Amino acid sequence: MKQKQGHIPHKKLNRYVLKTQLTYHGLMLPACIFLILFSYVPMFGIIMAFQDYTPALGITGSSFVGFENFVRLFTLDNIQQIMFNTLYISIMKIILGLLVPIIFALLLNEVRNRLFVRSVQTIVYLPYFLSWVILAGVFIEILNPTNGLVNNVLNIFGIDSIFFLGDKNWFPNVMIITDTWKSFGFGTIVYLAALTSIDPSLYEAAKVDGANYYQQMRHITLPGIINIVVLMTVLSIGSILDAGFDQIYNLYNPVVYSTGDILDTFVYRLGIKDMLFSISTAVSLIKSIVSFVLIVISYRLAYRLTEYKIF
Amino acid sequence: MRTTKAKNGIKTSWQRKAFMIFNLSFLSLISLICILPLVHVLALSFSSSFAASSGKVSIWPVDATLESYKYVLQNTAFWHAFVVTLKRLLFAVPLTLFIVFITAYPLAKNSQKFKGRELYTYFLLIPMLFGGGLIPEYMTYMKYGLINNIWVLVLPGLIPIFSIILLMNFMRDLPAEMEEAASIDGAGPLTSLFRVILPLATPAIATIALFSIVAHWNSWFDGILYMNHPKNYPLQSFLQKTLTAFDTRTISSKDLGMMRLISDQTTRAAQIFVATLPVLLVYPFLQKHFTKGLVMGSVKG
């Protein structure tokens, strides 16, 4: 730009710069309007969490009650169980969601047959694109206690049928496993990309020095992907209160509420079904704040550890 | 092949061979586990309901029939929901692409070239991290008169932040000289955006289009939440009601529930498959672009 300034008269350049700036702001305008209307305006509704909200009176007419809704919330007798369920399901999903793709990518990376690698990748990635509604239909079918595929196989091995989705001990684990099933292909692609970007000459050098496969793995492969592993771990911490509404809502039923109910499904039942608008909004608010703090911390951490920057 | 080069003696290469055999079978097995449930449901959809209810179907149709598909294709409610989803895609995808495109462009400039970029960044990021929650959103949209309106499925999700970041990163990698050359020739920012950047950014835009199509195709909760009348449900919301609403019945009145469940079994399977088919059809394109997009968006950072 600097070299070319000489060719353009100064005034003209200023006008050009101004016009450009205005155009940029103009281009941002539609997105900003939509965000204000559909994201920022609803944020004011949070006031409901501090009110004894009555639909007839609206937000402007309902009376303020301070933190009463929060107190009521924490004295609900099943809130501890719900918190436990949320954290258990979500933490297990995070752990498996890290381990399985890494191991799978490491194993896949050892295969030299391109066609095989690509086919496997294509297949394991597919479930990621299907909605939980569709997959709920699939799982309800194959986990069916009377004639589902899984129980048929178990019966062959002499194991009694298990009502996976109607047994409160099985339910959370089924959620964890099926979620891993759905999403590990996605993670595999990220790690595989990291693995293939490792300089092959490092392996050549190691082999010349007589390193075996285990040593190559330990000293080249793992250090080569550790950054992306740290990044994915740190970033997943921010979603620790999201145990997966789509999945659980579509698969659960009253029999497994005690172990399967998570914050999001609880908010939905409380808010929409029981019309307890204020308490439901209070739960949302707590969840938003905790997530916000965790995400900010984890992004800082990610930046500190791996220099990752989102914007 | 690494094995041929590594001369660590016979023992290593023997172990290596054993490992590769194990590895290939293990990877194949896992792939099978990923695809088998879907194949099973496909097989069910083509089987007779008697074969399905007696648990004879595994991965191949038994007493092959098209009955369940006939039933689904004659089901007007199914088609109605299908049309709602198509309408939704028709409204949402072009609009999303347009907004993402014009928003990513100024954000791809650095803060010196675009004063106020930082501010906009925060403005865009905050809604991603913090929201009003279910009830306040519902009430706001109700006040806008959007309940039972197809636009409620389109408008709130119009600014997908991940797509903006993806396109922004893509635009940053484009050679800046092209735009500078255009501006020397007298092109304003809008001209260079639509005549220089747009043609160059088509691969990234295609990726985002696929993101958007899949997201809207798969979305079900907003339909359930914002539509009072099942007539207005998009396909996935309609399926949510028909596919997953049986559990309570099986438990409360077991016999009756089971009877219904069994006769519905093949129909459900056919519905699942018809609703999955479009995703399967775009999947080859999807996968190619997604892999690139993902690697572009996440690994390079």
XYZ file of C-alpha atoms in Angstrom:
612
model
C 0.000 0.000 0.000
C 2.701 2.459 1.058
C 4.496 2.323 -2.269
C 1.315 3.002 -4.142
C 0.218 5.989 -2.075
C 2.246 8.293 -4.290
C 0.042 7.596 -7.261
C -3.175 8.661 -5.577
C -3.876 12.253 -4.491
C -4.128 12.616 -0.724
C -7.713 13.802 -0.548
C -8.895 11.037 -2.796
C -7.123 8.492 -0.612
C -8.792 9.813 2.527
C -12.147 9.585 0.889
C -11.367 6.068 -0.210
C -10.319 5.057 3.316
C -13.459 6.564 4.806
C -15.647 4.867 2.245
C -13.938 1.560 2.951
C -14.404 1.913 6.706
C -18.058 2.788 6.275
C -18.557 -0.194 3.984
C -16.993 -2.492 6.580
C -19.314 -1.216 9.282
C -22.223 -1.530 6.888
C -21.351 -5.140 6.159
C -21.321 -5.906 9.883
C -24.719 -4.303 10.356
C -27.062 -7.191 9.410
C -25.257 -9.641 11.700
C -25.347 -7.141 14.550
C -29.060 -6.457 14.104
C -29.855 -10.163 14.117
C -27.697 -10.765 17.178
C -29.343 -7.921 19.048
C -32.835 -9.131 18.181
C -32.318 -12.828 18.732
C -29.522 -13.099 21.294
C -29.108 -9.861 23.215
C -32.782 -8.998 23.719
C -33.579 -12.415 25.286
C -30.747 -11.822 27.767
C -32.946 -9.252 29.490
C -35.318 -12.074 30.273
C -32.783 -13.218 32.864
C -34.485 -10.720 35.191
C -37.161 -13.397 35.553
C -34.748 -15.428 37.655
C -35.028 -12.747 40.339
C -38.787 -12.369 40.104
C -41.859 -14.263 41.077
C -42.744 -14.338 37.420
C -46.387 -14.533 36.418
C -47.108 -14.659 32.695
C -50.177 -12.428 33.089
C -48.095 -9.623 34.604
C -45.028 -10.007 32.391
C -41.474 -9.012 33.239
C -42.412 -5.397 33.908
C -45.270 -6.261 36.254
C -43.975 -9.234 38.234
C -42.594 -8.599 41.707
C -38.929 -8.981 42.604
C -38.014 -11.649 45.110
C -34.225 -11.364 45.137
C -32.449 -14.693 45.353
C -35.471 -16.644 46.539
C -35.616 -18.713 43.359
C -31.992 -19.749 43.796
C -32.615 -20.737 47.394
C -35.647 -22.776 46.358
C -33.592 -24.376 43.639
C -30.808 -25.494 45.936
C -33.266 -26.957 48.393
C -35.035 -29.082 45.762
C -34.467 -32.618 46.911
C -33.218 -33.976 43.586
C -30.923 -31.121 42.592
C -27.826 -32.849 43.978
C -28.582 -35.981 42.028
C -29.109 -33.932 38.857
C -25.798 -32.153 39.333
C -24.115 -35.492 39.904
C -25.726 -36.987 36.767
C -24.721 -33.992 34.676
C -21.118 -34.051 35.824
C -20.774 -37.839 35.679
C -22.160 -38.162 32.147
C -20.330 -35.135 30.861
C -16.931 -35.940 32.401
C -17.061 -39.526 31.184
C -17.971 -38.289 27.719
C -15.034 -35.880 27.776
C -12.598 -38.602 28.849
C -13.774 -41.142 26.289
C -14.161 -38.423 23.695
C -10.451 -37.731 24.076
C -9.034 -41.225 24.502
C -10.957 -43.094 21.824
C -10.192 -40.752 18.905
C -6.515 -40.495 19.872
C -6.065 -44.250 20.072
C -8.080 -44.771 16.926
C -6.077 -42.148 15.030
C -2.782 -43.669 16.241
C -3.822 -47.115 15.036
C -5.150 -45.782 11.748
C -1.953 -43.837 11.227
C 0.026 -47.088 11.214
C -1.863 -48.340 8.174
C -0.161 -47.545 4.875
C -2.996 -48.581 2.581
C -4.632 -45.282 1.582
C -7.845 -46.874 0.402
C -8.326 -48.693 3.703
C -7.611 -45.553 5.715
C -10.025 -43.498 3.681
C -12.793 -46.099 3.860
C -12.463 -46.475 7.624
C -12.449 -42.712 8.046
C -15.543 -42.307 5.898
C -17.454 -44.957 7.806
C -16.628 -43.897 11.357
C -17.297 -40.267 10.519
C -20.801 -40.931 9.204
C -22.784 -41.115 12.485
C -21.572 -37.635 13.339
C -23.884 -36.244 10.659
C -27.038 -37.950 11.822
C -29.337 -36.208 14.257
C -30.003 -37.614 17.709
C -33.632 -38.006 16.721
C -32.678 -40.443 13.974
C -30.082 -42.148 16.140
C -32.523 -42.383 19.040
C -34.830 -44.225 16.677
C -31.951 -46.521 15.748
C -30.864 -47.163 19.339
C -34.375 -47.685 20.663
C -34.644 -50.304 17.960
C -31.357 -52.157 18.444
C -31.378 -51.936 22.261
C -34.973 -53.161 22.460
C -35.213 -55.800 25.230
C -37.435 -58.263 23.354
C -36.005 -58.480 19.857
C -33.309 -55.827 19.510
C -30.100 -56.661 17.709
C -27.840 -56.192 20.736
C -29.908 -58.388 23.017
C -30.204 -61.030 20.303
C -26.415 -61.175 20.190
C -26.202 -61.272 24.004
C -28.718 -64.138 24.047
C -26.527 -66.132 21.669
C -23.763 -65.921 24.273
C -26.205 -67.016 26.946
C -26.597 -63.592 28.535
C -30.085 -62.505 29.565
C -31.644 -59.575 27.767
C -30.964 -56.182 29.278
C -33.413 -53.278 29.052
C -30.616 -50.786 28.365
C -32.834 -47.723 28.066
C -35.266 -48.666 30.820
C -32.747 -49.605 33.508
C -31.536 -46.752 35.623
C -28.147 -48.332 36.232
C -27.486 -48.893 32.558
C -28.898 -45.655 31.229
C -26.053 -43.184 31.956
C -23.455 -45.599 30.619
C -25.470 -46.210 27.485
C -25.526 -42.432 26.991
C -21.750 -42.239 27.377
C -21.067 -45.135 25.011
C -23.522 -44.117 22.301
C -22.246 -40.547 22.365
C -18.686 -41.761 21.941
C -19.896 -43.997 19.125
C -21.462 -41.009 17.372
C -18.650 -38.544 17.715
C -15.267 -40.265 17.818
C -14.940 -40.210 14.022
C -14.983 -36.445 14.176
C -12.118 -36.337 16.665
C -10.186 -38.964 14.754
C -9.972 -36.659 11.739
C -8.486 -33.854 13.788
C -5.842 -36.092 15.369
C -5.102 -37.867 12.119
C -4.433 -34.505 10.495
C -2.041 -33.665 13.330
C -0.330 -37.042 12.947
C 0.159 -36.744 9.218
C 1.669 -33.304 9.636
C 4.576 -34.750 11.634
C 7.770 -34.519 9.578
C 8.529 -38.020 8.200
C 12.258 -37.340 8.295
C 12.052 -37.511 12.099
C 11.028 -41.155 11.800
C 13.792 -41.809 9.276
C 16.351 -40.331 11.628
C 14.999 -42.318 14.564
C 15.174 -45.536 12.579
C 18.755 -44.840 11.608
C 19.464 -44.423 15.308
C 17.829 -47.803 15.901
C 14.643 -46.706 17.602
C 11.905 -49.343 17.651
C 8.231 -48.628 17.078
C 7.522 -48.093 20.734
C 10.367 -45.601 21.035
C 9.289 -43.794 17.878
C 5.807 -43.506 19.286
C 7.050 -42.149 22.587
C 9.597 -39.696 21.315
C 8.160 -38.531 17.984
C 4.477 -39.309 17.599
C 3.209 -38.333 21.035
C 5.189 -35.093 21.306
C 3.999 -34.311 17.774
C 0.339 -34.340 18.719
C 0.513 -33.245 22.347
C -0.395 -29.665 21.468
C -3.631 -30.584 19.786
C -4.449 -33.027 22.609
C -3.967 -30.302 25.215
C -6.017 -27.919 23.109
C -8.924 -30.323 22.709
C -8.855 -31.198 26.415
C -8.831 -27.625 27.555
C -11.567 -26.597 25.167
C -13.823 -29.442 26.216
C -13.722 -28.265 29.830
C -15.905 -25.306 28.922
C -18.789 -27.585 28.061
C -18.676 -29.593 31.265
C -22.270 -28.714 32.167
C -23.501 -29.810 28.758
C -24.117 -33.493 29.145
C -26.041 -33.656 25.866
C -29.650 -32.505 25.834
C -30.424 -33.781 22.327
C -29.312 -37.270 23.129
C -30.785 -37.676 26.576
C -34.087 -35.993 25.837
C -34.655 -38.342 22.933
C -33.698 -41.488 24.789
C -34.860 -41.098 28.357
C -38.160 -41.853 30.074
C -39.533 -41.388 33.586
C -38.098 -44.717 34.780
C -34.524 -43.462 34.387
C -35.035 -39.864 35.551
C -33.142 -40.572 38.758
C -29.872 -41.322 36.959
C -30.484 -39.810 33.538
C -31.873 -36.372 34.294
C -29.322 -33.646 33.555
C -29.487 -29.869 34.043
C -30.741 -29.191 30.518
C -33.514 -31.772 30.552
C -34.431 -30.624 34.057
C -34.703 -26.998 32.911
C -36.871 -28.076 30.024
C -39.277 -30.072 32.161
C -39.376 -27.417 34.849
C -39.834 -24.545 32.426
C -41.968 -25.856 29.602
C -43.840 -28.731 31.169
C -44.314 -27.471 34.745
C -44.370 -23.759 33.776
C -41.992 -22.838 36.605
C -40.499 -20.041 34.530
C -38.522 -18.298 37.263
C -36.739 -21.336 38.673
C -36.022 -22.652 35.213
C -34.464 -19.344 34.239
C -32.449 -19.355 37.462
C -30.978 -22.736 36.498
C -30.186 -21.425 33.016
C -28.485 -18.409 34.523
C -26.282 -20.458 36.836
C -25.390 -22.739 33.965
C -24.571 -19.794 31.692
C -22.345 -18.161 34.296
C -20.454 -21.333 35.158
C -19.952 -22.169 31.477
C -18.893 -18.632 30.691
C -16.274 -18.590 33.436
C -14.991 -22.050 32.479
C -14.770 -21.193 28.804
C -12.916 -17.951 29.448
C -10.470 -19.743 31.744
C -9.968 -22.622 29.340
C -9.401 -20.360 26.340
C -6.804 -18.433 28.326
C -5.222 -21.734 29.303
C -5.307 -22.978 25.719
C -3.661 -19.783 24.551
C -1.022 -19.998 27.249
C -0.241 -23.655 26.520
C -0.602 -23.885 22.760
C -0.833 -20.309 21.493
C -4.239 -21.158 20.103
C -6.355 -18.143 19.268
C -9.892 -18.374 18.034
C -10.320 -14.930 16.501
C 6.542 -49.537 4.091
C 8.439 -49.044 7.275
C 8.852 -52.751 7.931
C 11.046 -53.301 4.916
C 13.399 -50.537 5.945
C 13.624 -51.343 9.635
C 16.255 -54.001 9.982
C 15.700 -54.833 13.605
C 15.882 -58.549 13.052
C 13.249 -61.164 12.343
C 11.616 -60.922 15.729
C 10.550 -57.290 15.336
C 9.111 -57.742 11.901
C 7.214 -60.841 13.060
C 5.738 -58.836 15.910
C 5.093 -56.046 13.505
C 3.158 -58.382 11.226
C 1.107 -59.678 14.135
C 0.399 -56.134 15.185
C -0.682 -55.131 11.691
C -3.043 -58.092 11.480
C -4.506 -57.220 14.829
C -4.648 -53.565 13.884
C -6.414 -54.086 10.580
C -8.977 -56.442 12.090
C -9.552 -54.134 15.023
C -10.076 -51.093 12.812
C -12.393 -53.081 10.563
C -14.360 -54.273 13.571
C -14.825 -50.752 14.904
C -15.924 -49.573 11.472
C -18.427 -52.395 11.385
C -19.775 -51.356 14.769
C -20.242 -47.844 13.420
C -22.182 -48.910 10.366
C -23.992 -52.029 11.576
C -26.823 -50.340 13.501
C -27.683 -48.354 10.398
C -27.514 -51.400 8.141
C -29.725 -53.278 10.576
C -32.370 -50.570 10.500
C -32.177 -50.490 6.719
C -32.678 -54.261 6.620
C -35.633 -53.964 9.003
C -37.285 -51.375 6.811
C -37.339 -53.824 3.905
C -38.498 -56.801 5.983
C -42.005 -58.003 6.717
C -43.307 -56.876 10.080
C -43.627 -60.500 11.197
C -39.933 -61.185 10.506
C -39.012 -57.961 12.256
C -41.092 -58.650 15.349
C -39.763 -62.164 15.726
C -36.213 -60.792 15.739
C -35.065 -62.698 12.663
C -33.672 -59.678 10.853
C -30.018 -58.877 11.348
C -28.285 -57.186 8.431
C -30.222 -58.566 5.500
C -33.974 -58.105 4.840
C -36.129 -61.146 5.653
C -39.262 -61.686 3.508
C -38.303 -58.571 1.566
C -41.193 -56.188 1.016
C -41.755 -52.537 0.259
C -44.880 -52.361 2.449
C -43.389 -50.045 5.060
C -42.120 -47.635 2.422
C -45.534 -47.625 0.790
C -47.016 -46.759 4.150
C -44.512 -43.966 4.803
C -44.846 -42.485 1.340
C -48.627 -42.467 1.677
C -48.437 -40.821 5.056
C -49.423 -37.210 4.429
C -48.121 -36.039 7.804
C -44.666 -37.321 6.884
C -44.683 -35.459 3.572
C -46.061 -32.376 5.181
C -43.158 -32.326 7.620
C -40.786 -32.993 4.744
C -42.090 -29.920 2.920
C -41.708 -27.772 6.044
C -38.055 -28.824 6.259
C -37.480 -28.076 2.571
C -39.035 -24.657 3.005
C -36.846 -24.073 6.002
C -33.714 -24.978 4.032
C -34.776 -22.782 1.139
C -35.134 -19.743 3.396
C -32.279 -20.369 5.772
C -29.336 -21.575 3.721
C -28.997 -18.717 1.184
C -29.648 -16.125 3.875
C -27.093 -17.671 6.231
C -24.495 -17.862 3.475
C -25.034 -14.243 2.559
C -24.725 -12.947 6.109
C -21.763 -15.161 6.962
C -20.022 -14.014 3.780
C -20.457 -10.289 4.311
C -19.653 -10.572 8.032
C -16.508 -12.645 7.623
C -15.046 -10.193 5.112
C -14.505 -7.158 7.353
C -13.519 -9.431 10.254
C -10.780 -10.943 8.106
C -9.114 -7.509 7.960
C -6.717 -6.665 10.763
C -7.547 -4.027 13.341
C -5.549 -1.386 11.490
C -7.440 -1.820 8.264
C -10.792 -2.099 10.006
C -11.141 0.162 12.987
C -13.543 -1.300 15.504
C -12.878 -4.900 14.573
C -12.103 -5.830 18.196
C -15.416 -4.449 19.369
C -17.331 -6.432 16.777
C -15.419 -9.561 17.761
C -16.601 -9.284 21.344
C -20.101 -8.442 20.186
C -20.208 -11.648 18.157
C -18.532 -13.867 20.745
C -20.644 -12.976 23.762
C -23.881 -14.590 22.495
C -21.876 -17.721 21.808
C -20.897 -17.954 25.467
C -23.853 -16.440 27.238
C -27.561 -16.601 26.589
C -30.892 -15.843 28.157
C -31.914 -19.464 28.321
C -34.919 -21.346 27.085
C -37.757 -19.381 28.664
C -36.578 -15.831 27.938
C -35.842 -16.799 24.341
C -39.260 -18.330 23.950
C -40.935 -15.240 25.348
C -38.937 -12.868 23.182
C -39.753 -14.768 20.024
C -43.365 -14.938 21.098
C -43.405 -11.155 21.397
C -42.005 -10.919 17.882
C -44.999 -12.984 16.779
C -42.781 -15.779 15.519
C -44.424 -18.692 17.311
C -45.898 -21.088 14.744
C -44.105 -19.156 12.041
C -41.545 -20.826 9.782
C -39.158 -17.887 10.273
C -38.598 -18.829 13.910
C -36.715 -21.847 12.587
C -34.587 -19.633 10.366
C -33.843 -16.318 12.041
C -32.396 -17.155 15.485
C -29.685 -19.370 13.980
C -28.720 -17.016 11.209
C -25.270 -16.098 12.571
C -23.347 -19.372 12.983
C -20.183 -18.147 14.634
C -18.120 -21.226 13.789
C -18.821 -20.734 10.089
C -17.846 -17.088 10.330
C -14.529 -18.027 11.918
C -13.934 -20.637 9.230
C -14.606 -18.258 6.364
C -12.665 -15.489 8.079
C -9.584 -17.696 8.302
C -10.034 -18.715 4.693
C -10.215 -15.103 3.512
C -7.105 -14.260 5.487
C -5.154 -16.835 3.540
C -6.169 -15.351 0.193
C -3.390 -13.256 -1.370
C -3.997 -9.635 -0.405
C -2.449 -8.462 -3.678
C -5.517 -9.463 -5.668
C -7.739 -7.119 -3.740
C -5.156 -4.348 -3.846
C -4.883 -4.718 -7.609
C -8.655 -4.455 -7.875
C -8.719 -1.313 -5.758
C -6.029 0.278 -7.959
C -8.331 -0.386 -10.878
C -10.956 1.604 -9.060
C -12.957 -1.143 -7.401
C -14.573 -0.240 -4.086
C -14.653 -2.765 -1.223
C -18.049 -4.061 -2.281
C -16.963 -4.649 -5.847
C -13.849 -6.488 -4.759
C -15.858 -8.461 -2.196
C -18.309 -9.792 -4.757
C -16.126 -9.889 -7.870
C -12.736 -10.869 -6.473
C -13.244 -12.557 -3.096
C -16.487 -14.386 -3.854
C -15.130 -16.502 -6.726
C -12.007 -17.312 -4.716
C -13.948 -18.270 -1.607
C -16.377 -20.705 -3.235
C -14.777 -23.845 -1.684
C -15.111 -22.365 1.798
C -18.635 -21.208 1.054
C -19.544 -24.682 -0.169
C -18.295 -26.069 3.153
C -20.428 -23.614 5.060
C -23.431 -24.380 2.872
C -23.070 -28.036 3.791
C -22.732 -27.180 7.473
C -25.863 -25.124 7.227
C -27.857 -27.719 5.300
C -26.990 -30.482 7.750
C -27.674 -28.300 10.778
C -31.101 -27.296 9.499
C -31.932 -30.756 8.282
C -31.100 -32.271 11.672
C -32.640 -29.607 13.847
C -35.685 -30.786 15.775
C -35.900 -29.011 19.118
C -36.859 -25.576 17.829
C -39.684 -27.171 15.879
C -41.071 -28.851 18.981
C -40.584 -25.755 21.076
C -41.842 -22.988 18.814
C -44.532 -24.773 16.835
C -47.791 -25.262 18.676
C -49.298 -27.288 15.922
C -47.801 -30.611 14.768
C -48.878 -29.561 11.272
C -46.021 -27.029 11.313
C -43.338 -29.453 12.508
C -40.268 -29.897 10.345
C -39.345 -33.492 9.554
C -37.030 -34.145 12.506
C -39.535 -32.743 15.003
C -42.239 -34.909 13.473
C -39.957 -37.932 13.741
C -39.028 -37.022 17.293
C -42.676 -37.409 18.226
C -43.218 -40.639 16.306
C -39.887 -42.389 16.879
C -39.135 -41.705 20.499
C -42.519 -41.299 22.120
C -43.056 -44.980 22.797
C -40.954 -45.633 25.866
C -43.505 -44.633 28.451
C -46.109 -46.771 26.775
C -43.953 -49.883 26.872
C -43.481 -49.426 30.552
C -46.901 -48.328 31.721
C -49.130 -50.716 29.829
C -46.647 -53.215 28.660
C -48.720 -55.512 26.501
C -50.548 -52.853 24.579
C -47.389 -50.850 24.139
C -45.415 -53.793 22.865
C -48.102 -54.687 20.365
C -48.045 -51.218 18.903
C -44.301 -51.084 18.975
C -43.956 -54.301 17.070
C -46.381 -53.453 14.302
C -44.716 -50.069 13.977
C -41.225 -51.486 13.861
C -40.700 -51.664 10.113
C -42.488 -48.374 9.544
C -40.225 -46.653 12.012
C -37.227 -48.142 10.280
C -38.458 -46.916 6.902
C -39.026 -43.431 8.308
C -35.537 -43.382 9.789
C -34.076 -44.397 6.477
C -36.050 -41.902 4.374
C -35.017 -39.113 6.752
C -31.379 -40.212 6.625
C -31.233 -40.613 2.861
C -30.607 -36.926 2.000
C -27.689 -36.792 4.454
C -26.300 -39.999 2.949
C -26.613 -38.498 -0.522
C -24.697 -35.325 0.285
C -22.275 -37.181 2.564
C -19.553 -37.853 -0.052
C -19.286 -34.124 -0.824
C -19.798 -33.322 2.793
C -16.984 -35.504 4.013
C -14.439 -34.152 1.556
C -15.170 -30.549 2.418
C -15.688 -31.090 6.117
C -12.361 -32.788 6.520
C -10.638 -29.870 4.841
C -12.694 -27.334 6.734
C -12.086 -28.998 10.054
C -8.380 -29.274 9.535
C -8.317 -25.705 8.336
C -10.350 -24.473 11.282
C -8.874 -26.466 14.109
C -5.419 -27.873 13.569
C -3.771 -24.823 12.109
C -5.574 -22.628 14.642
